[in-house]
Short mmCIF file of C-alpha atoms in Angstrom, two decimals:
data_model
loop_
_atom_site.label_atom_id
_atom_site.label_comp_id
_atom_site.label_asym_id
_atom_site.label_seq_id
_atom_site.Cartn_x
_atom_site.Cartn_y
_atom_site.Cartn_z
CA MET A 261 -36.93 21.37 -5.76
CA SER A 262 -33.70 19.39 -5.85
CA GLU A 263 -31.94 18.48 -9.07
CA PRO A 264 -32.79 15.07 -10.55
CA ALA A 265 -30.14 12.34 -10.16
CA VAL A 266 -29.83 12.13 -13.93
CA ARG A 267 -31.07 14.62 -16.48
CA VAL A 268 -30.67 13.75 -20.15
CA ARG A 269 -31.54 16.49 -22.65
CA ASN A 270 -31.77 16.11 -26.45
CA VAL A 271 -28.97 13.56 -26.53
CA THR A 272 -27.91 12.15 -29.88
CA PHE A 273 -25.19 9.57 -30.34
CA SER A 274 -23.84 7.52 -33.23
CA TYR A 275 -21.19 4.88 -33.88
CA ASN A 276 -19.27 5.40 -37.13
CA GLY A 277 -22.08 7.47 -38.59
CA ASP A 278 -24.84 5.02 -37.66
CA PRO A 279 -27.27 6.74 -35.33
CA VAL A 280 -27.67 4.78 -32.10
CA LEU A 281 -29.66 7.27 -30.06
CA GLU A 282 -31.67 10.16 -31.45
CA ASN A 283 -32.78 13.21 -29.51
CA ILE A 284 -33.37 11.53 -26.18
CA SER A 285 -34.63 13.42 -23.13
CA PHE A 286 -35.66 12.12 -19.72
CA ASP A 287 -35.11 12.63 -16.00
CA VAL A 288 -34.34 10.11 -13.30
CA GLU A 289 -35.42 11.43 -9.90
CA THR A 290 -33.26 10.79 -6.85
CA GLY A 291 -34.26 7.49 -5.28
CA ASP A 292 -35.89 6.19 -8.44
CA PHE A 293 -35.66 2.56 -9.58
CA LEU A 294 -35.41 2.80 -13.35
CA ALA A 295 -35.31 -0.12 -15.75
CA ILE A 296 -34.00 0.46 -19.25
CA ILE A 297 -35.64 -1.96 -21.64
CA GLY A 298 -35.74 -2.43 -25.39
CA PRO A 299 -34.36 -4.61 -28.19
CA ASN A 300 -30.75 -5.74 -28.49
CA GLY A 301 -28.68 -3.13 -30.26
CA GLY A 302 -31.30 -0.52 -29.41
CA GLY A 303 -28.75 1.58 -27.53
CA LYS A 304 -29.41 0.56 -23.90
CA SER A 305 -25.79 -0.02 -22.93
CA THR A 306 -24.68 3.06 -24.83
CA LEU A 307 -27.19 5.13 -22.91
CA LEU A 308 -25.78 3.75 -19.66
CA LYS A 309 -22.25 4.71 -20.72
CA LEU A 310 -23.43 8.19 -21.67
CA MET A 311 -24.94 8.62 -18.22
CA MET A 312 -21.67 7.55 -16.61
CA GLY A 313 -19.67 9.92 -18.77
CA ILE A 314 -17.58 7.11 -20.30
CA VAL A 315 -18.73 8.25 -23.73
CA LYS A 316 -19.71 11.79 -24.66
CA PRO A 317 -22.91 12.62 -26.52
CA LEU A 318 -22.61 13.98 -30.04
CA GLU A 319 -25.32 16.51 -29.26
CA GLY A 320 -27.29 17.41 -26.16
CA ASP A 321 -26.13 17.00 -22.60
CA VAL A 322 -26.21 14.77 -19.58
CA ARG A 323 -26.30 16.06 -16.01
CA LEU A 324 -25.82 14.20 -12.77
CA PHE A 325 -27.36 16.19 -9.92
CA GLY A 326 -27.09 19.25 -12.12
CA LYS A 327 -23.45 18.85 -13.17
CA GLU A 328 -21.69 17.34 -16.14
CA PRO A 329 -20.62 13.74 -15.39
CA GLU A 330 -16.90 14.44 -15.60
CA LYS A 331 -17.11 17.58 -13.47
CA SER A 332 -19.44 16.23 -10.84
CA ASP A 333 -18.25 14.40 -7.76
CA VAL A 334 -21.17 12.01 -7.99
CA VAL A 335 -20.07 8.45 -7.29
CA ILE A 336 -21.55 5.87 -9.63
CA GLY A 337 -21.41 2.19 -8.89
CA TYR A 338 -21.20 0.27 -12.14
CA VAL A 339 -21.89 -3.41 -12.70
CA PRO A 340 -20.92 -4.21 -16.29
CA GLN A 341 -22.28 -7.10 -18.31
CA GLU A 342 -20.70 -10.34 -17.24
CA THR A 343 -18.81 -11.08 -20.40
CA GLY A 344 -15.25 -9.87 -19.89
CA HIS A 345 -14.35 -11.88 -16.79
CA ASN A 346 -11.47 -14.30 -16.98
CA LEU A 347 -12.73 -17.01 -14.63
CA ASP A 348 -9.68 -19.20 -15.20
CA PHE A 349 -7.62 -16.63 -13.36
CA PRO A 350 -7.39 -17.45 -9.67
CA VAL A 351 -8.69 -14.54 -7.62
CA THR A 352 -10.66 -14.47 -4.38
CA VAL A 353 -14.07 -12.88 -3.90
CA PHE A 354 -12.50 -10.40 -1.50
CA ASP A 355 -9.89 -9.24 -4.03
CA VAL A 356 -12.59 -8.82 -6.68
CA VAL A 357 -14.59 -6.57 -4.36
CA LEU A 358 -11.48 -4.51 -3.60
CA MET A 359 -11.18 -3.78 -7.33
CA GLY A 360 -13.94 -1.24 -6.78
CA LEU A 361 -11.38 0.85 -4.88
CA LEU A 362 -8.49 0.55 -7.33
CA HIS A 363 -8.58 4.31 -7.80
CA ARG A 364 -8.18 4.89 -4.06
CA ARG A 365 -5.00 3.09 -3.09
CA ASN A 366 -2.03 4.51 -1.22
CA ARG A 367 1.21 5.49 -2.91
CA TRP A 368 2.50 1.92 -2.84
CA ARG A 369 -0.61 0.99 -4.76
CA ARG A 370 -1.88 -0.98 -1.76
CA TYR A 371 -5.29 -1.03 -0.07
CA ASP A 372 -5.37 0.29 3.49
CA ALA A 373 -7.27 -1.16 6.44
CA ASP A 374 -10.18 1.19 5.79
CA SER A 375 -10.57 -0.18 2.26
CA ARG A 376 -10.51 -3.75 3.55
CA GLN A 377 -13.15 -2.87 6.11
CA LYS A 378 -15.28 -1.40 3.34
CA ALA A 379 -14.88 -4.57 1.29
CA PHE A 380 -16.20 -6.64 4.21
CA GLU A 381 -19.12 -4.27 4.64
CA ALA A 382 -19.95 -4.37 0.92
CA LEU A 383 -19.94 -8.18 0.98
CA GLY A 384 -22.23 -8.05 3.99
CA LYS A 385 -24.70 -5.88 2.10
CA VAL A 386 -25.07 -8.55 -0.57
CA ASN A 387 -25.05 -11.44 1.95
CA MET A 388 -21.81 -12.89 0.65
CA SER A 389 -19.55 -12.38 3.70
CA GLU A 390 -18.88 -16.06 4.23
CA TYR A 391 -17.58 -16.38 0.68
CA ALA A 392 -14.82 -13.76 1.02
CA ASP A 393 -11.95 -16.24 0.73
CA ARG A 394 -13.50 -18.39 -1.95
CA ARG A 395 -12.24 -18.37 -5.48
CA ILE A 396 -14.60 -16.40 -7.69
CA ALA A 397 -14.88 -19.21 -10.26
CA GLU A 398 -16.32 -21.56 -7.61
CA LEU A 399 -19.46 -19.44 -7.19
CA SER A 400 -22.75 -19.78 -9.03
CA GLY A 401 -23.74 -17.16 -11.59
CA GLY A 402 -26.10 -15.46 -9.14
CA GLN A 403 -23.52 -15.38 -6.33
CA ARG A 404 -20.92 -14.01 -8.70
CA GLN A 405 -23.27 -11.25 -9.77
CA ARG A 406 -23.82 -10.32 -6.12
CA VAL A 407 -20.06 -10.03 -5.72
CA MET A 408 -20.00 -7.70 -8.73
CA ILE A 409 -22.69 -5.60 -7.03
CA ALA A 410 -20.56 -5.52 -3.85
CA ARG A 411 -17.65 -4.31 -5.97
CA ALA A 412 -19.85 -1.45 -7.14
CA LEU A 413 -21.14 -0.72 -3.61
CA ILE A 414 -17.70 -0.47 -2.02
CA SER A 415 -17.26 3.10 -3.28
CA ASP A 416 -20.54 4.22 -1.56
CA PRO A 417 -22.27 5.21 -4.80
CA GLN A 418 -25.20 7.61 -5.03
CA ILE A 419 -26.32 5.97 -8.24
CA LEU A 420 -26.02 2.26 -9.00
CA MET A 421 -26.00 1.31 -12.68
CA LEU A 422 -26.23 -2.29 -13.80
CA ASP A 423 -26.01 -3.69 -17.31
CA GLU A 424 -28.03 -6.92 -17.69
CA PRO A 425 -27.22 -8.21 -14.21
CA THR A 426 -29.46 -11.26 -14.57
CA ALA A 427 -28.61 -12.28 -18.12
CA SER A 428 -27.31 -15.77 -17.32
CA ILE A 429 -28.96 -16.53 -13.99
CA ASP A 430 -31.83 -18.87 -13.12
CA PHE A 431 -35.20 -17.60 -11.90
CA ASN A 432 -34.48 -17.77 -8.15
CA GLY A 433 -31.13 -16.07 -8.66
CA GLN A 434 -32.77 -13.31 -10.70
CA ARG A 435 -35.38 -12.69 -8.05
CA GLU A 436 -32.69 -12.54 -5.38
CA ILE A 437 -30.80 -9.96 -7.39
CA PHE A 438 -33.88 -7.80 -7.84
CA ASP A 439 -34.84 -8.19 -4.15
CA LEU A 440 -31.34 -6.99 -3.33
CA LEU A 441 -31.63 -4.05 -5.73
CA GLU A 442 -34.92 -3.12 -4.12
CA ARG A 443 -33.26 -3.05 -0.70
CA LEU A 444 -30.37 -0.98 -2.03
CA ASN A 445 -32.86 1.36 -3.68
CA GLU A 446 -33.89 2.59 -0.22
CA LYS A 447 -30.53 4.37 -0.06
CA MET A 448 -29.59 5.07 -3.66
CA THR A 449 -30.91 5.58 -7.14
CA VAL A 450 -30.89 2.35 -9.14
CA ILE A 451 -30.73 2.15 -12.93
CA VAL A 452 -30.75 -1.30 -14.46
CA VAL A 453 -30.64 -2.42 -18.08
CA SER A 454 -32.72 -5.57 -18.32
CA HIS A 455 -34.47 -7.63 -20.95
CA ASP A 456 -36.49 -9.45 -18.32
CA MET A 457 -39.94 -7.86 -18.39
CA SER A 458 -41.44 -9.79 -15.49
CA MET A 459 -38.67 -8.65 -13.13
CA VAL A 460 -38.79 -5.10 -14.44
CA MET A 461 -42.56 -4.86 -13.97
CA GLY A 462 -42.36 -6.31 -10.46
CA TYR A 463 -39.65 -4.05 -9.13
CA ALA A 464 -38.95 -0.92 -11.16
CA ARG A 465 -40.88 2.33 -10.66
CA HIS A 466 -40.13 3.50 -14.18
CA ALA A 467 -39.27 1.72 -17.38
CA LEU A 468 -37.51 3.54 -20.18
CA TYR A 469 -38.01 1.86 -23.52
CA VAL A 470 -34.98 2.60 -25.68
CA HIS A 471 -34.84 1.93 -29.38
CA LYS A 472 -33.00 4.87 -30.95
CA THR A 473 -35.59 7.03 -29.26
CA ALA A 474 -36.73 6.66 -25.68
CA VAL A 475 -40.15 6.50 -24.10
CA MET A 476 -40.62 6.70 -20.33
CA HIS A 477 -43.29 4.57 -18.68
CA THR A 478 -44.40 4.74 -15.09
CA ILE A 479 -45.14 1.39 -13.51
CA ASP A 480 -47.93 2.02 -11.05
CA ALA A 481 -47.63 0.70 -7.52
CA HIS A 482 -50.60 -1.61 -7.93
CA THR A 483 -49.17 -3.43 -10.97
CA ARG A 484 -45.79 -3.65 -9.30
CA TYR A 485 -47.27 -5.14 -6.18
CA GLN A 486 -49.35 -7.68 -8.09
CA ILE A 487 -46.50 -8.83 -10.28
CA LYS A 488 -44.04 -9.01 -7.46
CA ARG A 489 -46.41 -11.23 -5.50
CA GLN A 490 -46.71 -13.37 -8.59
CA LEU A 491 -42.93 -13.66 -8.83
CA GLN A 492 -42.54 -14.44 -5.16
CA GLY A 493 -45.21 -17.12 -5.25
CA HIS A 494 -43.09 -19.27 -7.52
CA GLU A 495 -40.16 -21.49 -6.77
CA GLY A 496 -37.77 -22.88 -9.32
CA HIS A 497 -39.19 -22.45 -12.77
CA TYR A 498 -41.10 -19.37 -13.79
CA CYS A 499 -40.55 -18.29 -17.33
CA GLY A 500 -42.00 -15.68 -19.63
CA ALA A 501 -44.65 -18.10 -20.95
CA GLU A 502 -46.16 -18.61 -17.50
CA PHE A 503 -45.82 -14.95 -16.66
CA TRP A 504 -47.85 -13.81 -19.64
CA GLN A 505 -50.43 -16.55 -19.08
CA ASP A 506 -50.86 -15.40 -15.51
CA MET A 507 -51.25 -11.87 -16.79
CA GLY A 508 -53.92 -13.03 -19.26
CA ARG A 509 -55.95 -14.70 -16.51
CA LYS A 510 -56.15 -11.43 -14.63
CA ILE A 511 -58.30 -9.91 -17.36
CA GLU A 512 -61.91 -10.79 -17.00
CA CYS A 513 -63.08 -13.10 -19.75
CA THR A 514 -65.87 -11.66 -21.83
CA GLU A 515 -68.49 -13.50 -23.91
CA GLU A 516 -66.37 -12.95 -26.99
CA CYS A 517 -63.31 -14.42 -25.27
CA ARG A 518 -65.15 -17.59 -24.22
CA HIS A 519 -65.97 -18.40 -27.86
CA ALA A 520 -62.53 -17.61 -29.19
CA MET B 278 25.67 -36.30 -9.14
CA LEU B 279 28.38 -34.82 -6.91
CA GLU B 280 30.80 -34.90 -9.77
CA ALA B 281 28.48 -32.63 -11.78
CA LEU B 282 28.18 -30.18 -8.89
CA GLN B 283 31.94 -29.68 -8.80
CA MET B 284 32.07 -28.45 -12.37
CA PRO B 285 32.07 -24.64 -12.51
CA PHE B 286 30.00 -24.58 -15.71
CA PHE B 287 27.38 -26.78 -14.08
CA GLN B 288 27.28 -24.55 -11.00
CA HIS B 289 26.72 -21.61 -13.30
CA ALA B 290 23.94 -23.45 -15.07
CA LEU B 291 22.24 -24.31 -11.78
CA ALA B 292 22.47 -20.74 -10.50
CA ALA B 293 21.08 -19.42 -13.77
CA GLY B 294 18.35 -22.06 -13.63
CA PHE B 295 17.20 -20.89 -10.19
CA LEU B 296 17.16 -17.28 -11.31
CA ILE B 297 15.27 -18.09 -14.52
CA ALA B 298 12.74 -20.06 -12.47
CA ILE B 299 12.05 -16.94 -10.41
CA ALA B 300 11.57 -14.81 -13.52
CA ILE B 301 9.31 -17.46 -15.05
CA GLY B 302 7.27 -17.72 -11.86
CA LEU B 303 6.75 -13.98 -11.74
CA ILE B 304 5.92 -13.40 -15.39
CA GLY B 305 4.46 -16.69 -16.60
CA PRO B 306 1.15 -16.48 -14.68
CA LEU B 307 0.52 -12.99 -16.02
CA THR B 308 1.35 -13.84 -19.62
CA MET B 309 -0.92 -16.85 -19.49
CA ALA B 310 -3.81 -15.05 -17.80
CA ASN B 311 -3.63 -12.29 -20.40
CA ARG B 312 -3.42 -14.76 -23.27
CA MET B 313 0.04 -13.68 -24.32
CA THR B 314 1.57 -17.07 -25.09
CA PHE B 315 1.44 -16.58 -28.83
CA MET B 316 2.72 -13.04 -28.43
CA SER B 317 5.63 -14.36 -26.35
CA GLY B 318 6.36 -16.90 -29.06
CA GLY B 319 6.47 -14.08 -31.59
CA ILE B 320 8.92 -12.14 -29.44
CA ALA B 321 11.16 -15.18 -28.93
CA HIS B 322 11.39 -15.92 -32.64
CA ALA B 323 11.87 -12.30 -33.61
CA THR B 324 14.74 -12.18 -31.12
CA TYR B 325 16.60 -14.54 -33.41
CA GLY B 326 16.64 -11.74 -35.96
CA GLY B 327 18.59 -9.69 -33.44
CA VAL B 328 21.03 -12.54 -32.87
CA GLY B 329 21.63 -12.75 -36.64
CA ALA B 330 22.07 -9.00 -36.91
CA ALA B 331 24.56 -8.97 -34.04
CA ILE B 332 26.62 -11.72 -35.66
CA PHE B 333 26.53 -9.97 -39.04
CA PHE B 334 27.53 -6.57 -37.72
CA GLY B 335 29.95 -8.04 -35.23
CA THR B 336 28.34 -6.49 -32.16
CA SER B 337 27.41 -8.17 -28.90
CA VAL B 338 24.79 -10.88 -29.31
CA LEU B 339 23.13 -9.87 -26.08
CA THR B 340 22.63 -6.28 -27.25
CA GLY B 341 21.31 -7.36 -30.64
CA ALA B 342 18.91 -9.82 -29.08
CA MET B 343 17.71 -7.31 -26.50
CA VAL B 344 16.99 -4.61 -29.09
CA ALA B 345 15.13 -7.04 -31.33
CA ALA B 346 13.11 -8.52 -28.45
CA LEU B 347 12.02 -5.15 -27.09
CA LEU B 348 11.17 -3.90 -30.57
CA ALA B 349 9.07 -6.99 -31.21
CA ALA B 350 7.35 -6.55 -27.84
CA ALA B 351 6.49 -2.93 -28.64
CA VAL B 352 5.12 -3.76 -32.11
CA ILE B 353 3.06 -6.68 -30.82
CA SER B 354 1.70 -4.74 -27.86
CA PHE B 355 0.69 -1.85 -30.11
CA VAL B 356 -1.01 -4.08 -32.66
CA ALA B 357 -2.75 -6.20 -30.02
CA TYR B 358 -4.38 -3.07 -28.68
CA ARG B 359 -5.20 -1.12 -31.82
CA TYR B 360 -6.08 -3.95 -34.18
CA ALA B 361 -7.18 -6.65 -31.76
CA HIS B 362 -9.09 -8.62 -34.40
CA ARG B 363 -5.99 -9.05 -36.58
CA ALA B 364 -3.45 -9.30 -33.78
CA ASP B 365 -2.59 -12.96 -34.31
CA THR B 366 -1.92 -12.39 -38.01
CA VAL B 367 0.53 -9.61 -37.26
CA ILE B 368 2.19 -11.63 -34.49
CA GLY B 369 2.62 -14.46 -36.99
CA ILE B 370 4.33 -12.05 -39.40
CA VAL B 371 6.66 -10.66 -36.73
CA TRP B 372 7.40 -14.25 -35.70
CA ALA B 373 8.37 -15.51 -39.15
CA VAL B 374 10.07 -12.39 -40.51
CA GLY B 375 12.23 -11.99 -37.39
CA MET B 376 13.37 -15.58 -37.66
CA ALA B 377 14.02 -15.23 -41.42
CA ILE B 378 16.14 -12.12 -40.94
CA GLY B 379 18.22 -13.98 -38.36
CA VAL B 380 18.80 -16.95 -40.62
CA ILE B 381 19.71 -14.83 -43.67
CA LEU B 382 22.07 -12.54 -41.78
CA SER B 383 23.94 -15.46 -40.25
CA ASP B 384 24.08 -17.12 -43.71
CA MET B 385 25.68 -13.97 -45.03
CA THR B 386 28.29 -13.78 -42.28
CA PRO B 387 31.57 -15.21 -43.61
CA GLY B 388 33.46 -17.72 -41.52
CA TYR B 389 30.82 -17.82 -38.84
CA ASN B 390 31.36 -20.68 -36.43
CA VAL B 391 29.50 -20.07 -33.19
CA ASP B 392 27.06 -22.83 -32.38
CA LEU B 393 23.77 -21.35 -33.59
CA MET B 394 21.80 -24.20 -32.11
CA SER B 395 22.77 -23.08 -28.63
CA PHE B 396 20.79 -19.86 -29.12
CA LEU B 397 17.73 -21.74 -30.24
CA PHE B 398 17.76 -24.62 -27.79
CA GLY B 399 20.10 -23.53 -25.03
CA SER B 400 23.27 -25.09 -23.72
CA ILE B 401 24.47 -25.60 -20.17
CA LEU B 402 27.98 -24.91 -21.35
CA ALA B 403 27.12 -21.43 -22.55
CA VAL B 404 26.15 -19.73 -19.29
CA GLY B 405 28.73 -17.29 -17.95
CA LEU B 406 29.05 -15.35 -14.73
CA GLU B 407 27.80 -12.11 -16.35
CA ASP B 408 24.65 -13.92 -17.45
CA ILE B 409 23.98 -14.88 -13.85
CA GLN B 410 24.57 -11.38 -12.55
CA MET B 411 22.27 -9.87 -15.14
CA MET B 412 19.61 -12.45 -14.44
CA ALA B 413 19.78 -11.69 -10.72
CA LEU B 414 19.41 -7.99 -11.39
CA PHE B 415 16.46 -8.64 -13.66
CA ASP B 416 14.78 -10.89 -11.09
CA LEU B 417 14.94 -8.07 -8.56
CA THR B 418 13.49 -5.60 -11.07
CA ALA B 419 10.71 -7.98 -12.07
CA LEU B 420 9.91 -8.72 -8.44
CA GLY B 421 9.69 -5.01 -7.70
CA LEU B 422 7.44 -4.31 -10.68
CA VAL B 423 5.08 -7.22 -10.04
CA TRP B 424 4.88 -6.25 -6.36
CA TYR B 425 4.22 -2.60 -7.15
CA PHE B 426 1.59 -3.28 -9.80
CA TYR B 427 0.24 -6.39 -8.05
CA TYR B 428 -3.37 -5.27 -7.77
CA ASP B 429 -3.29 -3.59 -11.18
CA PHE B 430 -2.15 -6.88 -12.69
CA ILE B 431 -4.90 -8.78 -10.86
CA ALA B 432 -7.51 -6.40 -12.22
CA LEU B 433 -6.00 -6.47 -15.72
CA SER B 434 -6.01 -10.26 -15.73
CA PHE B 435 -9.50 -10.72 -14.31
CA ASP B 436 -11.54 -7.87 -15.74
CA PRO B 437 -9.61 -5.46 -18.00
CA VAL B 438 -12.69 -3.39 -18.89
CA PHE B 439 -13.47 -2.62 -15.27
CA ALA B 440 -9.79 -2.04 -14.52
CA ARG B 441 -9.68 0.67 -17.16
CA LEU B 442 -12.79 2.33 -15.70
CA GLN B 443 -10.99 2.41 -12.36
CA GLY B 444 -8.10 4.32 -13.89
CA VAL B 445 -5.69 1.41 -14.36
CA LYS B 446 -3.42 2.09 -17.32
CA THR B 447 -4.10 -1.23 -19.00
CA GLU B 448 -2.23 -0.45 -22.24
CA LEU B 449 0.88 0.45 -20.31
CA LEU B 450 0.69 -2.71 -18.19
CA HIS B 451 0.24 -4.77 -21.34
CA LEU B 452 3.38 -3.24 -22.83
CA LEU B 453 5.26 -3.65 -19.55
CA LEU B 454 4.35 -7.31 -19.39
CA LEU B 455 5.53 -8.00 -22.94
CA GLY B 456 8.70 -6.03 -22.20
CA LEU B 457 9.36 -8.31 -19.21
CA VAL B 458 8.76 -11.34 -21.42
CA ALA B 459 11.24 -9.93 -23.96
CA VAL B 460 13.99 -9.46 -21.37
CA THR B 461 13.34 -12.91 -19.87
CA VAL B 462 13.65 -14.47 -23.33
CA VAL B 463 16.97 -12.76 -23.98
CA LEU B 464 18.50 -13.49 -20.59
CA ALA B 465 17.34 -17.09 -20.59
CA MET B 466 18.36 -17.87 -24.15
CA ARG B 467 21.79 -19.28 -23.30
CA LEU B 468 20.48 -21.78 -20.84
CA VAL B 469 17.01 -22.66 -22.08
CA GLY B 470 17.12 -21.36 -25.63
CA LEU B 471 14.92 -18.78 -27.28
CA ILE B 472 12.15 -21.12 -28.26
CA MET B 473 11.97 -23.42 -25.27
CA LEU B 474 11.36 -20.57 -22.90
CA ILE B 475 7.81 -20.03 -24.15
CA ALA B 476 6.78 -23.50 -23.06
CA LEU B 477 8.31 -22.82 -19.67
CA LEU B 478 6.41 -19.57 -19.28
CA THR B 479 3.11 -21.37 -19.71
CA MET B 480 3.46 -24.83 -18.23
CA PRO B 481 4.06 -24.00 -14.53
CA SER B 482 1.33 -21.35 -14.48
CA PHE B 483 -1.07 -23.68 -16.25
CA SER B 484 -0.64 -26.12 -13.36
CA ALA B 485 -0.65 -23.40 -10.72
CA GLU B 486 -3.98 -21.93 -11.79
CA ARG B 487 -5.72 -25.17 -10.76
CA TYR B 488 -4.12 -25.40 -7.35
CA VAL B 489 -4.20 -21.86 -5.90
CA ARG B 490 -6.59 -19.01 -5.19
CA SER B 491 -4.53 -15.92 -5.90
CA LEU B 492 -1.90 -14.42 -8.16
CA GLY B 493 0.60 -14.55 -5.29
CA GLY B 494 -0.06 -18.26 -4.85
CA MET B 495 0.34 -18.76 -8.57
CA VAL B 496 3.72 -17.03 -8.53
CA ILE B 497 5.06 -19.11 -5.61
CA PHE B 498 3.71 -22.36 -7.04
CA SER B 499 5.21 -21.59 -10.46
CA ILE B 500 8.62 -20.73 -9.02
CA ILE B 501 8.83 -23.98 -7.03
CA VAL B 502 7.65 -26.10 -9.94
CA SER B 503 10.01 -24.32 -12.37
CA ILE B 504 13.00 -24.91 -10.09
CA ILE B 505 12.17 -28.61 -9.98
CA TYR B 506 11.83 -28.80 -13.78
CA ILE B 507 14.99 -26.84 -14.51
CA VAL B 508 17.23 -28.65 -12.02
CA THR B 509 15.98 -32.06 -13.11
CA GLY B 510 16.34 -31.08 -16.75
CA LEU B 511 19.88 -29.83 -16.22
CA PHE B 512 21.00 -33.06 -14.57
CA LEU B 513 19.47 -35.09 -17.39
CA ALA B 514 21.21 -32.87 -19.91
CA TYR B 515 24.54 -33.35 -18.16
CA TRP B 516 24.26 -37.11 -17.65
CA TYR B 517 23.03 -37.99 -21.11
CA ASP B 518 24.75 -35.15 -22.98
CA LEU B 519 21.51 -33.57 -24.19
CA SER B 520 20.41 -30.05 -25.04
CA ALA B 521 19.59 -28.25 -21.77
CA GLY B 522 16.49 -26.44 -23.01
CA ALA B 523 14.95 -29.50 -24.62
CA SER B 524 15.56 -31.65 -21.52
CA ILE B 525 13.95 -29.04 -19.27
CA VAL B 526 10.91 -28.78 -21.54
CA ILE B 527 10.41 -32.55 -21.61
CA VAL B 528 10.65 -32.73 -17.81
CA ALA B 529 8.21 -29.81 -17.57
CA ALA B 530 5.76 -31.49 -19.92
CA PHE B 531 5.90 -34.65 -17.83
CA GLY B 532 5.38 -32.65 -14.63
CA THR B 533 2.52 -30.64 -16.12
CA ILE B 534 0.64 -33.72 -17.26
CA SER B 535 1.16 -35.36 -13.85
CA LEU B 536 -0.11 -32.29 -11.97
CA PHE B 537 -3.10 -32.09 -14.29
CA LEU B 538 -4.00 -35.74 -13.72
CA ILE B 539 -3.46 -35.54 -9.96
CA LYS B 540 -5.91 -32.67 -9.69
CA LYS B 541 -8.43 -34.37 -11.92
CA TYR B 542 -8.14 -37.68 -10.13
CA ARG B 543 -8.43 -36.08 -6.68
CA LYS B 544 -11.63 -34.26 -7.55
CA ARG B 545 -13.59 -37.43 -8.23
#
């Protein structure tokens, strides 16, 4: 039995004395597609940072393939929330992708040919090759997010972690992102923080509901298949209201329901 | 025009202008991208405190200004990082107190008769050969630093959070950048003046950011535009007997507005 990609045991964390996460335990198996869901401020992003080893738990421990995050040589690809980007600053798509290899430059702090090759490959994986020389600000929100995923992929990660990758993207763009994540999931473990239930239910194998505590749900293949078909049958607009209505129609209407 | 070029003081001013344009082109885009204009203003004004102190204690103005500018840069950089939400308040304090110290110390200096205005607004008469040599040396240093940290600066300017995750020492780069601003302010004060320089750091890069796709492009664009502004400004200052710094800033403002409108008009 191999070690799980992520093992979280009895983890507690707090900011300035306010408990954010309390006694959380779960496993993420290698090759899993996990969605972390829950209310704003419920500790989703913090949990992601704990798993990456950026912050340390107050109690309990986190293991990546059996080792502590800072001691392991596990490569994590991280796609942070799209809030800190300075889009006024002129920078090309290609240079943004190369940022994923900042830690691997030569002694003149330059990228070598191998790194550049990797950047092209990473852009290819997200179908953005033809945009390499474009300025990042010229892209749509969905395209930009794919570039951010390429930036995470350039370091050949074993685990890909994304924080709200579809927060400001239209429906088609969201579906494209999740289709892409599904493809990437064939080769790596994917962990995504998302508030978008329809996408989560159509793509993720597990959903971890985090609100101080954490509850793991398994999304069965049947549900996933049904919902994904639902998502793919729509073009343009498909919002939560329609999603839940479609869900409601799937339940057989009883006598009681007809008179309601 | 030719008559002006034969004057040694005007040749000095032109040479210094070219060298300042290079420094501005290298540092301006980075200060603007990292929202350091107000911080730079704080450093420039605090530098005046150093000028006052130098006059009062009878030491070299350049040394006094340099110490004050670097000190201000260090304080501002520290505060901007540790107390980000109150950074502008503290910068405002450094700004005003530095200036006040300069004014009081020069008030208290008996028989003081150097033209104070030339430190604030710059004078083409004031540039000496040593100023040019120092400026040239600084340009080389700045060029080397920006080249060496080129990709670090790109990451810092575009996505500082991710840069830090990738092991970029963002605090250090922040301090380095403000240090470069401080030295530029001090070296450029004789020609452009302490205060005018801040406008020059921002205006060319503000135009550049709309016309180019990379930091390198921004630097080259800013250098060319700065040279045009400074040379034009210097000739105007000579012909009409105006303050060099003020003339350059007015030319720059005119150029910046034109470049802005050209881009806007072309897009339609």
